[in-house]
Amino acid sequence: MFEEEYKLDFFKENGFVRRKCRECGEHFWTLDEELDMCQDTPCVEFGFIGDPPFSKKITVSEMREYFLNFFEQRGHTRVERYPVIARWRDDVFLVHASIYDFQPHATSGKVKPPANPLTVSQPCIRLPDIDDVGKTGKHTTSFEMMGHHAFNSPEEYVYWKDETVDYCHQMLVELGVDEREIVYKEHPWIGGGNAGPSLEVNIRGLEVATLVFMNMEKNEGGEVELDGEMYSPLKLNVVDTGYGLERWVWMSDGTPTIYDSIYGEIIEFICEKLGVEHDLDDPSYRNLLEEYTRLSSKMGTDFTDTVLMKELMERVEGYGEEDVVETLELLRAVYTIADHSKTIALMLSDGVVPSNVEEGYLARMVIRRTLRQMDSLDGGLGLSELIFKQFEVFGDILEKDDVVFDMIYSEIERYRETMDRGKRLVKRDLKGMEGKELSLDKLIDYYDTHGIHPTIVKDLAEDYDVTVDVPDNFNTLLAEMHGEPEVVDGVEREEDGLPETEMLFYKEPPVQKFEADVVHVEEDKVILNRSAFYPEGGGQLCDKGVLKHDGDVVEVEYVEKKGGAVVHHVKGRLEEGNKVTGEVDWNRRMALTRNHTATHLIISATRKVLGGHIWQKGAHKSVGSARLDISHYKRISYEELKEIERLANKMVLDAVPVTKESLSRDEAERRFGFELYQGGVPPSEIIRVVHISDVRDYDAQACGGTHVDNTCHIGAIKILNSQRIQDGVERLVYSAGMSTVKEFQKQDELLRKTASVFSVDKEELPETARRFFDEWKERGKMLDKLKSYRSMAVADELTPEEVDGIELVTAEVDLDTKEMLAVAEKFTAEEKSVALLASTGENVQLVFSRSEDIDVNMVDVLRKAAKEVNGGGGGTPRTARGGGKKSEGRVRALETAKKEVMKRL
């Protein structure tokens, strides 16, 4: 549909011709007039393996520097890489391409990019192809996308299509590629809410770059339909290029797989640990890998495909089919471990915390897939040491942190526990399902809820004759299901007919009393032309107070913001045109303000104590206290809580100014980084930044709440408690100011009353409580001994009757359940014995037991007998316990039990 878009002057001036691929039917541009294939797989096989088109081998770090330097020399500004977790966006979890760094704000023209034009080498993580990793020879879960970007507006033209293709062509020729081998394939591009024509750059079967000319954005009212969505023209023409760093390195090296080019040192480390041979200098071994990679690029990766295997066996020598499969299966695991461990190191070092939700789910999925691969190899390789090796090899993009290894240890322990628990659960489910098949939904539930991968379910199901069909793309399905957040439209819109309110709580924060006009009334909702009442938002409760008019006092019960209007929910009557005096409940406002500012100090302190992986997952600021939910991989210790509290109070005592300023998004991100978005991503172009800073740089956040002017105005901060609210999320509850004073007084009163009970001073409470507790434990042990003696005495006094060669005792005893069990155990220790016991008292306890040599299920006996006392019970076939509240049925229960035992003998 973009045919005219591809008729570039560059192609015309340099003698390119437009051809149609005889395999896929797509059009492409080439200097070879005889070429009839687009040079993309699966139309052609990889032709560079063993015969690289580059003039020399280039390492990962050399290739990255070459690319960035190439564009710096051509007027581009080098931009530092962004984190792989897209903190600046609320529509994706992970960065999939370098353009993600600048979507949607820079690409839409709302804000300026950090430079124009710019170049960046951006680490990315893509999991939709996770099931192909290790199979195809080319797929990876993490990679670097080198890019150069230009943002053309009506006011500023930088460059567009011809220059973009020219840059790419220059670079490839400079690296030694014969320009007749460079093919530019036409292909529409869609991603991140944008679209446009693009050219895929192919050389000998490998796509080495994509040149996107982004000129459209998703719009329900648009006039162009792509993949079922409507698009309209963008304000900007954006050059969005993606050069696969790892693919360029592979192209320069020509190894059998991409993994051997980029993970050579890692693979050598893995193979040495496992005692595995991987000698690419062995001609027959190398030939096997090369031919498999070539064939899999065209025919797929299924070893059971007879056509593929037949073709492969015709191309290789010195291997039988079983040897081929065994070798490739082993290498698939090795390659997967090399790739996944790099992805894990990248995710965790960039602040992803493994959990069951959001980006944490994706991290845990990769970790557990790696651990399963390691288990399958049954070698002496540990994940932690492999991650450490990744940090050594890729230290230029990975920042080593001890917290990463602590997270790995926690995840391994959790994985082992999950496996043991999950296997037991699956076995219980499989019982009674003989001849049936488990559904895909059930397999997904086993993984999502219990962490059990379907391959494990399949192994367990073999013992129960249950069919389990594991999809080849199971992990891909999981990645797609959990790969994107549920986006809530947070864009503020002007409400129809609602007038805007001048927001005095921002403009003049200290204002407690103000004059205003009523400009809109709808039932109990009132809008003023100006207001000092803060509306609920950002986790902070709204202000309350009164509006006064001609002697009438109207209570303000709730305040919300709709577009540019502040809506007051009132208890009373006002009319449009009324002039009112508003009075804010200042004690409430200041309590909320102190707790909100304290939240900033708490999160700053937690990041210092626990690590940079800490990220806000939710917050709520009320009058008496506030709470903060943070991402963390384990429970916070008491010592850590004390240190967080100490640091937060030190910031209070340091009396640091709290600055509130409105900045453009670009300037805010440049000055303060993406930690700005702890509380979420504001949709606006201008961001209100609350900055608590001196030379120590405490905290800066995009925040619309109310704040004190100096940390000393917060008052003392007290952490009240912490709890785990979900996997990977810890909650801190704390207070500030007068609420903290009240909390201290409350705790002091509790101590005073407790000390009074013990008749000691407060300082003596710990030792006194310890002494009383020890004495209580000793008395408990003494009581247990006495009960044991009594049980043995009662057992000796029981008079059994002999029935069909069995010693059977039926008795009512004045004992508790524990004692009754001891009596029954002593009596039935002898062969051919049965004890049927019922407690005296209002609530009847039943204990039925028999010796090992009697084949009677005592649970069945008890359930029959317990009906006489309106009760029930359970236990084991040898010993059952239960009871009921119908005491008059006690004797009948024993009689019924005796009959049931005799019936079953």
PDB file of N, CA and C in Angstrom, residues 28-67:
ATOM      1  N   PHE A  28      11.361  -5.654  -3.597  1.00  0.00           N
ATOM      2  CA  PHE A  28      12.619  -5.243  -2.997  1.00  0.00           C
ATOM      3  C   PHE A  28      13.438  -4.469  -4.025  1.00  0.00           C
ATOM      4  N   TRP A  29      14.448  -3.759  -3.511  1.00  0.00           N
ATOM      5  CA  TRP A  29      15.323  -2.939  -4.349  1.00  0.00           C
ATOM      6  C   TRP A  29      16.740  -3.511  -4.305  1.00  0.00           C
ATOM      7  N   THR A  30      17.356  -3.612  -5.473  1.00  0.00           N
ATOM      8  CA  THR A  30      18.676  -4.239  -5.586  1.00  0.00           C
ATOM      9  C   THR A  30      19.449  -3.639  -6.743  1.00  0.00           C
ATOM     10  N   LEU A  31      20.776  -3.789  -6.688  1.00  0.00           N
ATOM     11  CA  LEU A  31      21.629  -3.395  -7.810  1.00  0.00           C
ATOM     12  C   LEU A  31      21.813  -4.535  -8.798  1.00  0.00           C
ATOM     13  N   ASP A  32      21.366  -5.742  -8.407  1.00  0.00           N
ATOM     14  CA  ASP A  32      21.495  -6.930  -9.250  1.00  0.00           C
ATOM     15  C   ASP A  32      20.196  -7.133 -10.039  1.00  0.00           C
ATOM     16  N   GLU A  33      20.208  -6.808 -11.309  1.00  0.00           N
ATOM     17  CA  GLU A  33      18.996  -6.870 -12.120  1.00  0.00           C
ATOM     18  C   GLU A  33      18.494  -8.300 -12.327  1.00  0.00           C
ATOM     19  N   GLU A  34      19.358  -9.299 -12.096  1.00  0.00           N
ATOM     20  CA  GLU A  34      18.972 -10.694 -12.274  1.00  0.00           C
ATOM     21  C   GLU A  34      18.402 -11.318 -10.998  1.00  0.00           C
ATOM     22  N   LEU A  35      18.525 -10.634  -9.877  1.00  0.00           N
ATOM     23  CA  LEU A  35      18.115 -11.212  -8.596  1.00  0.00           C
ATOM     24  C   LEU A  35      16.596 -11.337  -8.529  1.00  0.00           C
ATOM     25  N   ASP A  36      16.112 -12.539  -8.182  1.00  0.00           N
ATOM     26  CA  ASP A  36      14.665 -12.736  -8.104  1.00  0.00           C
ATOM     27  C   ASP A  36      14.230 -13.233  -6.721  1.00  0.00           C
ATOM     28  N   MET A  37      15.104 -13.113  -5.726  1.00  0.00           N
ATOM     29  CA  MET A  37      14.791 -13.511  -4.353  1.00  0.00           C
ATOM     30  C   MET A  37      15.110 -12.339  -3.420  1.00  0.00           C
ATOM     31  N   CYS A  38      14.262 -12.149  -2.414  1.00  0.00           N
ATOM     32  CA  CYS A  38      14.393 -10.979  -1.536  1.00  0.00           C
ATOM     33  C   CYS A  38      15.532 -11.092  -0.533  1.00  0.00           C
ATOM     34  N   GLN A  39      16.216 -12.217  -0.523  1.00  0.00           N
ATOM     35  CA  GLN A  39      17.350 -12.454   0.380  1.00  0.00           C
ATOM     36  C   GLN A  39      16.954 -12.469   1.853  1.00  0.00           C
ATOM     37  N   ASP A  40      15.699 -12.792   2.100  1.00  0.00           N
ATOM     38  CA  ASP A  40      15.211 -12.944   3.471  1.00  0.00           C
ATOM     39  C   ASP A  40      14.836 -14.406   3.669  1.00  0.00           C
ATOM     40  N   THR A  41      14.977 -14.918   4.898  1.00  0.00           N
ATOM     41  CA  THR A  41      14.508 -16.270   5.187  1.00  0.00           C
ATOM     42  C   THR A  41      13.001 -16.215   5.428  1.00  0.00           C
ATOM     43  N   PRO A  42      12.258 -17.254   5.068  1.00  0.00           N
ATOM     44  CA  PRO A  42      12.720 -18.543   4.552  1.00  0.00           C
ATOM     45  C   PRO A  42      12.838 -18.614   3.019  1.00  0.00           C
ATOM     46  N   CYS A  43      12.787 -17.463   2.374  1.00  0.00           N
ATOM     47  CA  CYS A  43      12.909 -17.503   0.909  1.00  0.00           C
ATOM     48  C   CYS A  43      14.269 -18.042   0.478  1.00  0.00           C
ATOM     49  N   VAL A  44      15.318 -17.714   1.258  1.00  0.00           N
ATOM     50  CA  VAL A  44      16.652 -18.244   0.959  1.00  0.00           C
ATOM     51  C   VAL A  44      17.270 -18.757   2.251  1.00  0.00           C
ATOM     52  N   GLU A  45      18.275 -19.593   2.129  1.00  0.00           N
ATOM     53  CA  GLU A  45      19.031 -20.046   3.290  1.00  0.00           C
ATOM     54  C   GLU A  45      20.067 -18.987   3.666  1.00  0.00           C
ATOM     55  N   PHE A  46      20.573 -19.092   4.910  1.00  0.00           N
ATOM     56  CA  PHE A  46      21.675 -18.221   5.311  1.00  0.00           C
ATOM     57  C   PHE A  46      22.885 -18.517   4.438  1.00  0.00           C
ATOM     58  N   GLY A  47      23.375 -17.468   3.770  1.00  0.00           N
ATOM     59  CA  GLY A  47      24.515 -17.669   2.889  1.00  0.00           C
ATOM     60  C   GLY A  47      25.810 -17.108   3.421  1.00  0.00           C
ATOM     61  N   PHE A  48      25.777 -16.536   4.627  1.00  0.00           N
ATOM     62  CA  PHE A  48      26.973 -15.912   5.184  1.00  0.00           C
ATOM     63  C   PHE A  48      27.696 -16.838   6.163  1.00  0.00           C
ATOM     64  N   ILE A  49      27.028 -17.938   6.575  1.00  0.00           N
ATOM     65  CA  ILE A  49      27.647 -18.855   7.536  1.00  0.00           C
ATOM     66  C   ILE A  49      28.842 -19.534   6.878  1.00  0.00           C
ATOM     67  N   GLY A  50      29.971 -19.422   7.505  1.00  0.00           N
ATOM     68  CA  GLY A  50      31.202 -19.965   6.945  1.00  0.00           C
ATOM     69  C   GLY A  50      31.820 -19.100   5.872  1.00  0.00           C
ATOM     70  N   ASP A  51      31.107 -18.032   5.466  1.00  0.00           N
ATOM     71  CA  ASP A  51      31.607 -17.158   4.401  1.00  0.00           C
ATOM     72  C   ASP A  51      31.122 -15.733   4.663  1.00  0.00           C
ATOM     73  N   PRO A  52      31.641 -15.078   5.723  1.00  0.00           N
ATOM     74  CA  PRO A  52      31.140 -13.751   6.102  1.00  0.00           C
ATOM     75  C   PRO A  52      31.419 -12.701   5.040  1.00  0.00           C
ATOM     76  N   PRO A  53      30.445 -11.824   4.763  1.00  0.00           N
ATOM     77  CA  PRO A  53      30.626 -10.784   3.737  1.00  0.00           C
ATOM     78  C   PRO A  53      31.391  -9.569   4.241  1.00  0.00           C
ATOM     79  N   PHE A  54      31.564  -9.436   5.570  1.00  0.00           N
ATOM     80  CA  PHE A  54      32.339  -8.318   6.100  1.00  0.00           C
ATOM     81  C   PHE A  54      33.829  -8.583   5.857  1.00  0.00           C
ATOM     82  N   SER A  55      34.599  -7.523   5.833  1.00  0.00           N
ATOM     83  CA  SER A  55      36.032  -7.665   5.530  1.00  0.00           C
ATOM     84  C   SER A  55      36.830  -8.180   6.714  1.00  0.00           C
ATOM     85  N   LYS A  56      36.282  -8.083   7.935  1.00  0.00           N
ATOM     86  CA  LYS A  56      36.980  -8.604   9.100  1.00  0.00           C
ATOM     87  C   LYS A  56      35.983  -8.928  10.207  1.00  0.00           C
ATOM     88  N   LYS A  57      36.422  -9.749  11.153  1.00  0.00           N
ATOM     89  CA  LYS A  57      35.611 -10.104  12.314  1.00  0.00           C
ATOM     90  C   LYS A  57      35.590  -8.932  13.285  1.00  0.00           C
ATOM     91  N   ILE A  58      34.384  -8.631  13.829  1.00  0.00           N
ATOM     92  CA  ILE A  58      34.228  -7.504  14.741  1.00  0.00           C
ATOM     93  C   ILE A  58      33.556  -8.011  16.016  1.00  0.00           C
ATOM     94  N   THR A  59      34.053  -7.617  17.186  1.00  0.00           N
ATOM     95  CA  THR A  59      33.467  -8.031  18.454  1.00  0.00           C
ATOM     96  C   THR A  59      32.241  -7.174  18.767  1.00  0.00           C
ATOM     97  N   VAL A  60      31.513  -7.580  19.796  1.00  0.00           N
ATOM     98  CA  VAL A  60      30.307  -6.839  20.200  1.00  0.00           C
ATOM     99  C   VAL A  60      30.652  -5.409  20.573  1.00  0.00           C
ATOM    100  N   SER A  61      31.622  -5.221  21.443  1.00  0.00           N
ATOM    101  CA  SER A  61      31.965  -3.862  21.891  1.00  0.00           C
ATOM    102  C   SER A  61      32.532  -3.022  20.742  1.00  0.00           C
ATOM    103  N   GLU A  62      33.329  -3.648  19.853  1.00  0.00           N
ATOM    104  CA  GLU A  62      33.877  -2.924  18.702  1.00  0.00           C
ATOM    105  C   GLU A  62      32.765  -2.488  17.751  1.00  0.00           C
ATOM    106  N   MET A  63      31.790  -3.368  17.530  1.00  0.00           N
ATOM    107  CA  MET A  63      30.704  -3.046  16.606  1.00  0.00           C
ATOM    108  C   MET A  63      29.841  -1.916  17.151  1.00  0.00           C
ATOM    109  N   ARG A  64      29.571  -1.965  18.449  1.00  0.00           N
ATOM    110  CA  ARG A  64      28.765  -0.903  19.075  1.00  0.00           C
ATOM    111  C   ARG A  64      29.456   0.445  18.922  1.00  0.00           C
ATOM    112  N   GLU A  65      30.744   0.475  19.227  1.00  0.00           N
ATOM    113  CA  GLU A  65      31.480   1.729  19.165  1.00  0.00           C
ATOM    114  C   GLU A  65      31.608   2.220  17.725  1.00  0.00           C
ATOM    115  N   TYR A  66      31.798   1.295  16.790  1.00  0.00           N
ATOM    116  CA  TYR A  66      31.898   1.683  15.383  1.00  0.00           C
ATOM    117  C   TYR A  66      30.606   2.373  14.937  1.00  0.00           C
ATOM    118  N   PHE A  67      29.475   1.768  15.262  1.00  0.00           N
ATOM    119  CA  PHE A  67      28.186   2.307  14.838  1.00  0.00           C
ATOM    120  C   PHE A  67      27.957   3.701  15.432  1.00  0.00           C
TER     121      PHE A  67
END
